[in-house]
Tab-separated table of C-alpha atoms in Angstrom:
chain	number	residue	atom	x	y	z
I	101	UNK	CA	-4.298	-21.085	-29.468
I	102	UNK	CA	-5.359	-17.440	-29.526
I	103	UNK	CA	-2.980	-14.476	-30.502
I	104	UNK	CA	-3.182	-13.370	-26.633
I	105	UNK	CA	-2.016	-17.007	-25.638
I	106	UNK	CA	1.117	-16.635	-28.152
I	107	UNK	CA	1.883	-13.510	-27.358
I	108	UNK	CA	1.495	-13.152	-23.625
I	109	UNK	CA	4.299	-13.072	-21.213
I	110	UNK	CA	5.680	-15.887	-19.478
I	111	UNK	CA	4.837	-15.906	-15.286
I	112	UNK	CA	2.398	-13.023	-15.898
I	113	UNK	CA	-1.150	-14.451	-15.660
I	114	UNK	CA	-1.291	-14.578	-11.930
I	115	UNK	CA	-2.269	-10.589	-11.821
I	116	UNK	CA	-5.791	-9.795	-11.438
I	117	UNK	CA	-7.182	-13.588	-12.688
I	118	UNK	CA	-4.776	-14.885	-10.137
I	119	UNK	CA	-3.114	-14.186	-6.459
I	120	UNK	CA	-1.927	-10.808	-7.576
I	121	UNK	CA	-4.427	-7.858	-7.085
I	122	UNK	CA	-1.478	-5.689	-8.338
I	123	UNK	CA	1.627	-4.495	-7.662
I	124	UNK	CA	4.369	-0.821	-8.323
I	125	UNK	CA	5.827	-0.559	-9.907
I	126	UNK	CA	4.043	-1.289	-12.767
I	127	UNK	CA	5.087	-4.036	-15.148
I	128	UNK	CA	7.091	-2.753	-17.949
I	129	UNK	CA	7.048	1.203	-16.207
I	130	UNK	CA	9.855	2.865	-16.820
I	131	UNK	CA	11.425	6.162	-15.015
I	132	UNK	CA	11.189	4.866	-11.753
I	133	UNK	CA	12.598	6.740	-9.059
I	134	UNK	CA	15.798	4.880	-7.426
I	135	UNK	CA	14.518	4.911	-3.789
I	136	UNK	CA	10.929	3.999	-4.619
I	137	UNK	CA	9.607	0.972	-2.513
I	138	UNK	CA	8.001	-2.561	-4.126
I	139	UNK	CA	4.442	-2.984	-3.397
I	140	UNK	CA	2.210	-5.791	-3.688
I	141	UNK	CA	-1.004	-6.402	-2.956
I	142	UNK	CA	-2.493	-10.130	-2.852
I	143	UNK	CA	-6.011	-11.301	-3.534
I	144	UNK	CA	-5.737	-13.615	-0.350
I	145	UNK	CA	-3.371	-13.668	2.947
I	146	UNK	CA	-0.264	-14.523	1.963
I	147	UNK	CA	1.919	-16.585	4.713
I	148	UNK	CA	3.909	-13.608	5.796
I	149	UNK	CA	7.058	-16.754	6.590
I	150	UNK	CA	7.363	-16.942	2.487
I	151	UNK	CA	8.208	-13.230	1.774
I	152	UNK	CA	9.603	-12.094	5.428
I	153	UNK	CA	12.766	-14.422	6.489
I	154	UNK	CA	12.444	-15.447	10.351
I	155	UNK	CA	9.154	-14.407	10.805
I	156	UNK	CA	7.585	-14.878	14.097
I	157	UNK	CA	3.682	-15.839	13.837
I	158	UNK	CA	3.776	-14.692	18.231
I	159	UNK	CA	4.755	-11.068	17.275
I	160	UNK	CA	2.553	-8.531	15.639
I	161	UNK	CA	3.130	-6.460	12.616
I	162	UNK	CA	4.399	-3.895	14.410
I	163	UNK	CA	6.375	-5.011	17.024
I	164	UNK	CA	10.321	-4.379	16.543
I	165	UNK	CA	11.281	-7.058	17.621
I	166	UNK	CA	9.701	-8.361	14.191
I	167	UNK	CA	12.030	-9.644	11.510
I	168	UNK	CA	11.886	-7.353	8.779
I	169	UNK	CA	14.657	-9.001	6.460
I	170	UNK	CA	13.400	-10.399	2.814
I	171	UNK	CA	13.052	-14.111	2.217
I	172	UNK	CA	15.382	-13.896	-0.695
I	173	UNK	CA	14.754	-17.792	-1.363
I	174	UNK	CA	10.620	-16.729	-2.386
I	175	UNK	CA	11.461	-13.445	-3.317
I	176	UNK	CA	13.913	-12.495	-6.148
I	177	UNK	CA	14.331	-8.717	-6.916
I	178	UNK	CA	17.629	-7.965	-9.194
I	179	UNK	CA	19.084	-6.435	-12.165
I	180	UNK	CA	17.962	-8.150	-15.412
I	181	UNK	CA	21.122	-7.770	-17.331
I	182	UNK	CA	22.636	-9.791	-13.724
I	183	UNK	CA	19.880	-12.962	-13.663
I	184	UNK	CA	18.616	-13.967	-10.470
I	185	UNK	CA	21.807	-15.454	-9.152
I	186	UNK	CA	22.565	-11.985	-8.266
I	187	UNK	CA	19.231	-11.505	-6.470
I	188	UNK	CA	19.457	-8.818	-3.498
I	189	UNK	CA	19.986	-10.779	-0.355
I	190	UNK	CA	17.948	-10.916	3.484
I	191	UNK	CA	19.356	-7.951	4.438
I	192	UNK	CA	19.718	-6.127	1.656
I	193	UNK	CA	15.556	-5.593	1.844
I	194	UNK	CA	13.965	-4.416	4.782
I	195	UNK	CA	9.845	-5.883	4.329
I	196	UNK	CA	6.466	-4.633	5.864
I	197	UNK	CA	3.558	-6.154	5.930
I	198	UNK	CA	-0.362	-5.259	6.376
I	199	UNK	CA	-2.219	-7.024	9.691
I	200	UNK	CA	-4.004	-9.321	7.199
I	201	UNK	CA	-0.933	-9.935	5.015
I	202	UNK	CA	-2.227	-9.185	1.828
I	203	UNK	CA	-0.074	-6.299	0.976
I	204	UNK	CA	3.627	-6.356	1.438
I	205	UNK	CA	6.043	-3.120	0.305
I	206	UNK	CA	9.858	-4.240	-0.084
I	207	UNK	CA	12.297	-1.442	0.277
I	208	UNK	CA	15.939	-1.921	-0.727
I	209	UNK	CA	18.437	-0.913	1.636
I	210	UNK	CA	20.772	0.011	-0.649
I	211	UNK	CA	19.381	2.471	-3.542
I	212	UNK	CA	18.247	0.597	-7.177
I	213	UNK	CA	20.301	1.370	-10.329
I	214	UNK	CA	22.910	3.795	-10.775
I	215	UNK	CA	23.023	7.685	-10.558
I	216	UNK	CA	24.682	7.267	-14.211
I	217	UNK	CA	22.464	4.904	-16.349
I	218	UNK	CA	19.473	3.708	-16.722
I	219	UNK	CA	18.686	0.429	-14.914
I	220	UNK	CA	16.195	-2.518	-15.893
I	221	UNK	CA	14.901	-4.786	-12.699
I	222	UNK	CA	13.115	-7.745	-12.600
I	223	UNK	CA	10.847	-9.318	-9.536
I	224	UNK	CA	9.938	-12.815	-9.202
I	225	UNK	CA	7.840	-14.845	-6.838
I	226	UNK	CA	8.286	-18.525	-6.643
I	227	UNK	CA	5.898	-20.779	-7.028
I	228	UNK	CA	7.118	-22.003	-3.340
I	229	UNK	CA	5.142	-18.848	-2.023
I	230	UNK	CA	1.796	-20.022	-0.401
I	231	UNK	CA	-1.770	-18.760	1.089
I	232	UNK	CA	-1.702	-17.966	5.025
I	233	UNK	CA	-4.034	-21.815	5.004
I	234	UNK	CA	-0.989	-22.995	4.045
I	235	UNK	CA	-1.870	-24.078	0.294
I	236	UNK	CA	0.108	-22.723	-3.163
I	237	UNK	CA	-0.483	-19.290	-3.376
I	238	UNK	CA	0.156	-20.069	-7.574
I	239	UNK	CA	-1.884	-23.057	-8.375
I	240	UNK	CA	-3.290	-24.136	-12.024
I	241	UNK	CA	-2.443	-22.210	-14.960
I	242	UNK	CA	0.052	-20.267	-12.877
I	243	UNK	CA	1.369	-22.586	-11.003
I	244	UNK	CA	5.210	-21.472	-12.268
I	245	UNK	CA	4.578	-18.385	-10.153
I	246	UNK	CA	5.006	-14.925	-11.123
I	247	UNK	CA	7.489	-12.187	-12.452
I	248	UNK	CA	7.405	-8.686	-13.923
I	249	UNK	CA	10.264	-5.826	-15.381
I	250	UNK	CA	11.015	-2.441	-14.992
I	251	UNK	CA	13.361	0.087	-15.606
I	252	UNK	CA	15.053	2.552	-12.691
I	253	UNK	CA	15.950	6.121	-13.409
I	254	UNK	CA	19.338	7.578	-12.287
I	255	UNK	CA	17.002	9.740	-10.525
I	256	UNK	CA	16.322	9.970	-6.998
I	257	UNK	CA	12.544	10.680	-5.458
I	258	UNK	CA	12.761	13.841	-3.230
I	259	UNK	CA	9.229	15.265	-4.407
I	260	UNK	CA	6.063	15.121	-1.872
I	261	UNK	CA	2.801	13.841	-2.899
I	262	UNK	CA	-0.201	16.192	-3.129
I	263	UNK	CA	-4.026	15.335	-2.918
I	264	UNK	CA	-5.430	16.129	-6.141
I	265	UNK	CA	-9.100	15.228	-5.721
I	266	UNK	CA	-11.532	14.220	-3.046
I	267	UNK	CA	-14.817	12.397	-2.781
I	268	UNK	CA	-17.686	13.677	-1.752
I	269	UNK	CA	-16.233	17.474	-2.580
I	270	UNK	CA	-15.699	20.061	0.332
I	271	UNK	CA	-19.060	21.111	0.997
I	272	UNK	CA	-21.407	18.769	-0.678
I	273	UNK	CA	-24.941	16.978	0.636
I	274	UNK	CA	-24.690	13.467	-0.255
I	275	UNK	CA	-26.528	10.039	0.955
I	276	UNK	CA	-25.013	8.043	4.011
I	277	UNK	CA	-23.759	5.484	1.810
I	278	UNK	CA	-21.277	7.725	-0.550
I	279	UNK	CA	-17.955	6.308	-0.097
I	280	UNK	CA	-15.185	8.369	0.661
I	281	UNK	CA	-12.002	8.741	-1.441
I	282	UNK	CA	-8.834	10.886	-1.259
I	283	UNK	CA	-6.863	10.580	-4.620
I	284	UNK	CA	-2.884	11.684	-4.917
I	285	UNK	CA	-1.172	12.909	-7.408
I	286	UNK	CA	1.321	9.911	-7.339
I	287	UNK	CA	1.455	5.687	-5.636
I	288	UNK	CA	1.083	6.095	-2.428
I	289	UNK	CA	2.650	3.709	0.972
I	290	UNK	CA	0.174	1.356	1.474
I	291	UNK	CA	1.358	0.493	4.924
I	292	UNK	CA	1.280	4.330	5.902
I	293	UNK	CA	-2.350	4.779	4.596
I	294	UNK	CA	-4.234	1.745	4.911
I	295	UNK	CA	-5.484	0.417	8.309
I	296	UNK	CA	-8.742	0.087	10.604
I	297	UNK	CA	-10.498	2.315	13.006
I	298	UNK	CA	-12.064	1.322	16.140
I	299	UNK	CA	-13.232	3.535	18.714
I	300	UNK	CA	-11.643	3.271	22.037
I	301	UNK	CA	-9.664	-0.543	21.054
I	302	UNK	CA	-6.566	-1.191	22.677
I	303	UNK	CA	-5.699	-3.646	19.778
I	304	UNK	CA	-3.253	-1.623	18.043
I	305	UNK	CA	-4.478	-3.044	14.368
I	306	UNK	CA	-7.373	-1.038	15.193
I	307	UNK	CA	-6.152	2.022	15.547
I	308	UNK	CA	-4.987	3.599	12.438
I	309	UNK	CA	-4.616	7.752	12.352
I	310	UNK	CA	-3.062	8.760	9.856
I	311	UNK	CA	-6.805	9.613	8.229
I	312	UNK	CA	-9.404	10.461	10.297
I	313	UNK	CA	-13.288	10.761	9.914
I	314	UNK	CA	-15.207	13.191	12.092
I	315	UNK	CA	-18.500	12.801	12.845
I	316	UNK	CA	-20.888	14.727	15.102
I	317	UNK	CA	-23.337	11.356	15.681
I	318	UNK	CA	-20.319	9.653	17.324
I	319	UNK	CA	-20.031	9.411	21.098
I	320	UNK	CA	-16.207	9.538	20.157
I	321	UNK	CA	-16.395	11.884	17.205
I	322	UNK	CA	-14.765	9.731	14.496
I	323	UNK	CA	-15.899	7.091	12.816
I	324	UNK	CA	-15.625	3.369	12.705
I	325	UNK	CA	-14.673	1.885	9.660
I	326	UNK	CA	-11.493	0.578	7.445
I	327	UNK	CA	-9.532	2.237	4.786
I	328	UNK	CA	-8.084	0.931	1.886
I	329	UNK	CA	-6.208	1.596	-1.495
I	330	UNK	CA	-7.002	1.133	-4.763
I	331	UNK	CA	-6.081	2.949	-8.458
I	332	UNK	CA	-2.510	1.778	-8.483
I	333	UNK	CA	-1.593	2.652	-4.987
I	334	UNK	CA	-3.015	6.179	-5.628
I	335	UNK	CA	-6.744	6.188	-3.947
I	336	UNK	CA	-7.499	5.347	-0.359
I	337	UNK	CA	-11.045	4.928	0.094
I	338	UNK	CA	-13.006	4.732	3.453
I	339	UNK	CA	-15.491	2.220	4.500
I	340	UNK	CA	-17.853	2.489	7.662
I	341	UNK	CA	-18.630	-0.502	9.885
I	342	UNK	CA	-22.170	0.348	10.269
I	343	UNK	CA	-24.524	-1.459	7.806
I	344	UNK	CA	-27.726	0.070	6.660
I	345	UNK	CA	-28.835	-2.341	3.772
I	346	UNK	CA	-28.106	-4.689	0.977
I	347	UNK	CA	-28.517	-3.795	-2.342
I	348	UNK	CA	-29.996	-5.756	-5.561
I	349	UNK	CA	-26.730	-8.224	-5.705
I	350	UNK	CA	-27.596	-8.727	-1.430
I	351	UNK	CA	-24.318	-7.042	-0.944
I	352	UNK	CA	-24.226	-5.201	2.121
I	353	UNK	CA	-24.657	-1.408	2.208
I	354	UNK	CA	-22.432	0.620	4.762
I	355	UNK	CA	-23.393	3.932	5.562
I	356	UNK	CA	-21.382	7.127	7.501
I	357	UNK	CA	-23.488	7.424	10.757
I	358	UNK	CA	-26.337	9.409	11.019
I	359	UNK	CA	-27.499	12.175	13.884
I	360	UNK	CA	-30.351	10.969	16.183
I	361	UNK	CA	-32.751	14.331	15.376
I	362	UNK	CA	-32.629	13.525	11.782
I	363	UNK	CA	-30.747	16.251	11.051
I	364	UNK	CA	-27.428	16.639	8.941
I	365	UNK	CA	-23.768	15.473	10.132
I	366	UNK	CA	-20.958	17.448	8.932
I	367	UNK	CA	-18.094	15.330	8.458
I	368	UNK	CA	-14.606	15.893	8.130
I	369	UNK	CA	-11.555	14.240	6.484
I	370	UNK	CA	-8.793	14.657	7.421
I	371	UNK	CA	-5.397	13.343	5.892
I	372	UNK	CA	-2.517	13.266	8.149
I	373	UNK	CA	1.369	14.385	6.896
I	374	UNK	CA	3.832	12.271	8.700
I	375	UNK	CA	6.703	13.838	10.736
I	376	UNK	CA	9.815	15.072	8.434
I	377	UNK	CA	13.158	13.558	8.685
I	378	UNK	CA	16.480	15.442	8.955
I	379	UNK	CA	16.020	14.984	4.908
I	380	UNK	CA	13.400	17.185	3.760
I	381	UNK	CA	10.503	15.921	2.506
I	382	UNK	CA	11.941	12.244	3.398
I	383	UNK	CA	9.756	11.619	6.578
I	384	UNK	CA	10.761	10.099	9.517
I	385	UNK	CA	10.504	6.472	10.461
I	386	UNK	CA	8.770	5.814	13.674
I	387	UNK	CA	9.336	1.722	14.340
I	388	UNK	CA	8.491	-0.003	10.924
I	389	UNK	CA	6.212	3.137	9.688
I	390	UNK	CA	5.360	6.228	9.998
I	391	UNK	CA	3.084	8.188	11.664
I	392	UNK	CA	1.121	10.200	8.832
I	393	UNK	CA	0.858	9.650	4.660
I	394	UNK	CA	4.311	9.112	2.454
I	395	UNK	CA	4.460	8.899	-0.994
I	396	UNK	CA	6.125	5.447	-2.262
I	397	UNK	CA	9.189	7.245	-1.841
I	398	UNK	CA	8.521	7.921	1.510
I	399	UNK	CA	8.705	11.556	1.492
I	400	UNK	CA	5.826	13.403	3.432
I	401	UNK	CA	2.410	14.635	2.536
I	402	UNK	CA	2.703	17.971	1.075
I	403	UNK	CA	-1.005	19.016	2.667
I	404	UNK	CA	-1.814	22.284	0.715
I	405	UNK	CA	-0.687	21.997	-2.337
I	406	UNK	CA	2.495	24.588	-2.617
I	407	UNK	CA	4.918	22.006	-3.663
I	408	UNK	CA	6.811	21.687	-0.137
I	409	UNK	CA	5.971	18.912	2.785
I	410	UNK	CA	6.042	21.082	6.058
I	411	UNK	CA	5.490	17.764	8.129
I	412	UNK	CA	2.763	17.001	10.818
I	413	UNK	CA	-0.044	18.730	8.818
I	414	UNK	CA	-3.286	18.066	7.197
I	415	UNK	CA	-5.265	17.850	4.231
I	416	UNK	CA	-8.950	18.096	4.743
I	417	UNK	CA	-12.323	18.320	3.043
I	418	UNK	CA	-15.669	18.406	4.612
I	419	UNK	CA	-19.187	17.216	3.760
């Protein structure tokens, strides 16, 4: 076999060739903040039943009445010095999940580690875990399912994130199809800054504001479209509903909206900081979320860049 084969680590193949589009923290990462979240994001819908215990298929993602305790029989998160037999229990993880259960962010009730040493964790996902179709969400080569390590400060996270670059720039002239992307400084909650956009929907997985686009060729004055993360939880890109071509591959091509005189839109982004908490720059938790962008720490946006979150605010750029 080849040196990667000998070398490689066991229940590790499923990211990227596999199920797993990737997860934070990172495997192997070490210094990891003590109250930062798990986050996973799957290449397919994952039967939200397998990671959240009592789910209820009737209720949506956001309804309270939701069970939000951890399968703990799919889902093992615990020390590594312990073994899984000490796995965190249902209630010991409070779960979210996206509207088209791909990603899923665990967060542990009680705080990882210790305040006094240095702490090693492992996740694993059981090969019991399976696709929303109801087939094995590890099949083949990794059908064992999946695990990864790493190590917890005695550190706790009470730093905001900051926007450290932004796509197009403030003030530039670019084509209809440029796609726009806000990068931070650190991960990001996926479930706080991913969603869709629909103009004027009552369905509320269609209504995501935490990021808005502005637009002066909507009748509504935002724009349609879906945003997304990428980078290791750090980028959230936008991406209009409106097609306007296919390129070379016959991919579709979707394009920011365009005025009816022909003449230029200016359009604005605009990056929402979520309501503070009692603990500064922790921000508050409105149902299962919040209601503007957290770090995966959950502290608040910190919109221009001086190094404290000051709550409801924004972070915008213009094109």
């Amino acid at each position: 076999c080849s040196v990667t084969d000998q070398y490689s680590e066991p229940l590790s193949g499923s990211l990227g060739a596999g199920i797993i589009e990737s997860h934070y923290p990172d495997r192997n990462a070490i210094d990891i903040p003590r109250n930062t979240r798990i986050m996973i994001t799957f290449t397919e819908a994952i039967n939200p039943a397998d990671i959240i215990a009592d789910w209820n298929a009737s209720l949506s993602t956001t309804d309270l009445s939701q069970s939000n305790d951890l399968n703990a029989s799919n889902v093992l998160i615990y020390k590594t010095a312990d073994g899984d037999t000490a796995a965190l229990q249902a209630t010991d993880v409070v779960v979210t999940t996206n509207s088209a259960h791909t990603i899923f962010a665990f967060d542990p009730v009680p705080l990882l580690g210790s305040s006094t040493d240095d702490t090693n964790y492992t996740i694993t996902l059981t090969n019991a875990l399976r696709k929303e179709d109801g087939t094995a969400a590890f099949s083949g080569s990794y059908s064992d399912g999946y695990e990864w390590t790493f190590e917890v400060s005695t550190e706790v996270d009470m730093t905001p994130p900051q926007v450290v670059s932004v796509v197009p720039r403030v003030g530039a002239n670019d084509a209809r199809n440029i796609t726009i992307a806000i990068t931070f400084n650190e991960a990001m909650d996926p479930m706080a800054g991913t969603g869709t956009y629909v103009a004027g929907s009552e369905d509320d997985d269609e209504r995501f504001s935490n990021i808005t686009i502005g637009s002066e060729a909507t009748e509504s004055g935002y724009v349609d479209g879906t945003f997304a993360i990428s980078n290791q939880y750090r980028t959230i890109e936008f991406t209009p509903t409106e097609a306007c071509g296919v390129d070379p591959c016959g991919d579709t091509i979707y394009c920011l909206p365009a005025m009816d005189d022909g003449s230029d839109d200016t359009v604005s982004v605009i990056a929402k900081a979520a309501t503070l908490s009692t603990d500064v720059p922790q921000a508050l938790l409105i149902g299962v979320s919040y209601d503007g962008l957290v770090d995966a720490a959950a502290n608040s946006l910190d919109g221009d860049g001086d190094g404290t979150a000051t709550g409801r605010g924004t972070s915008s750029s213009s094109m």
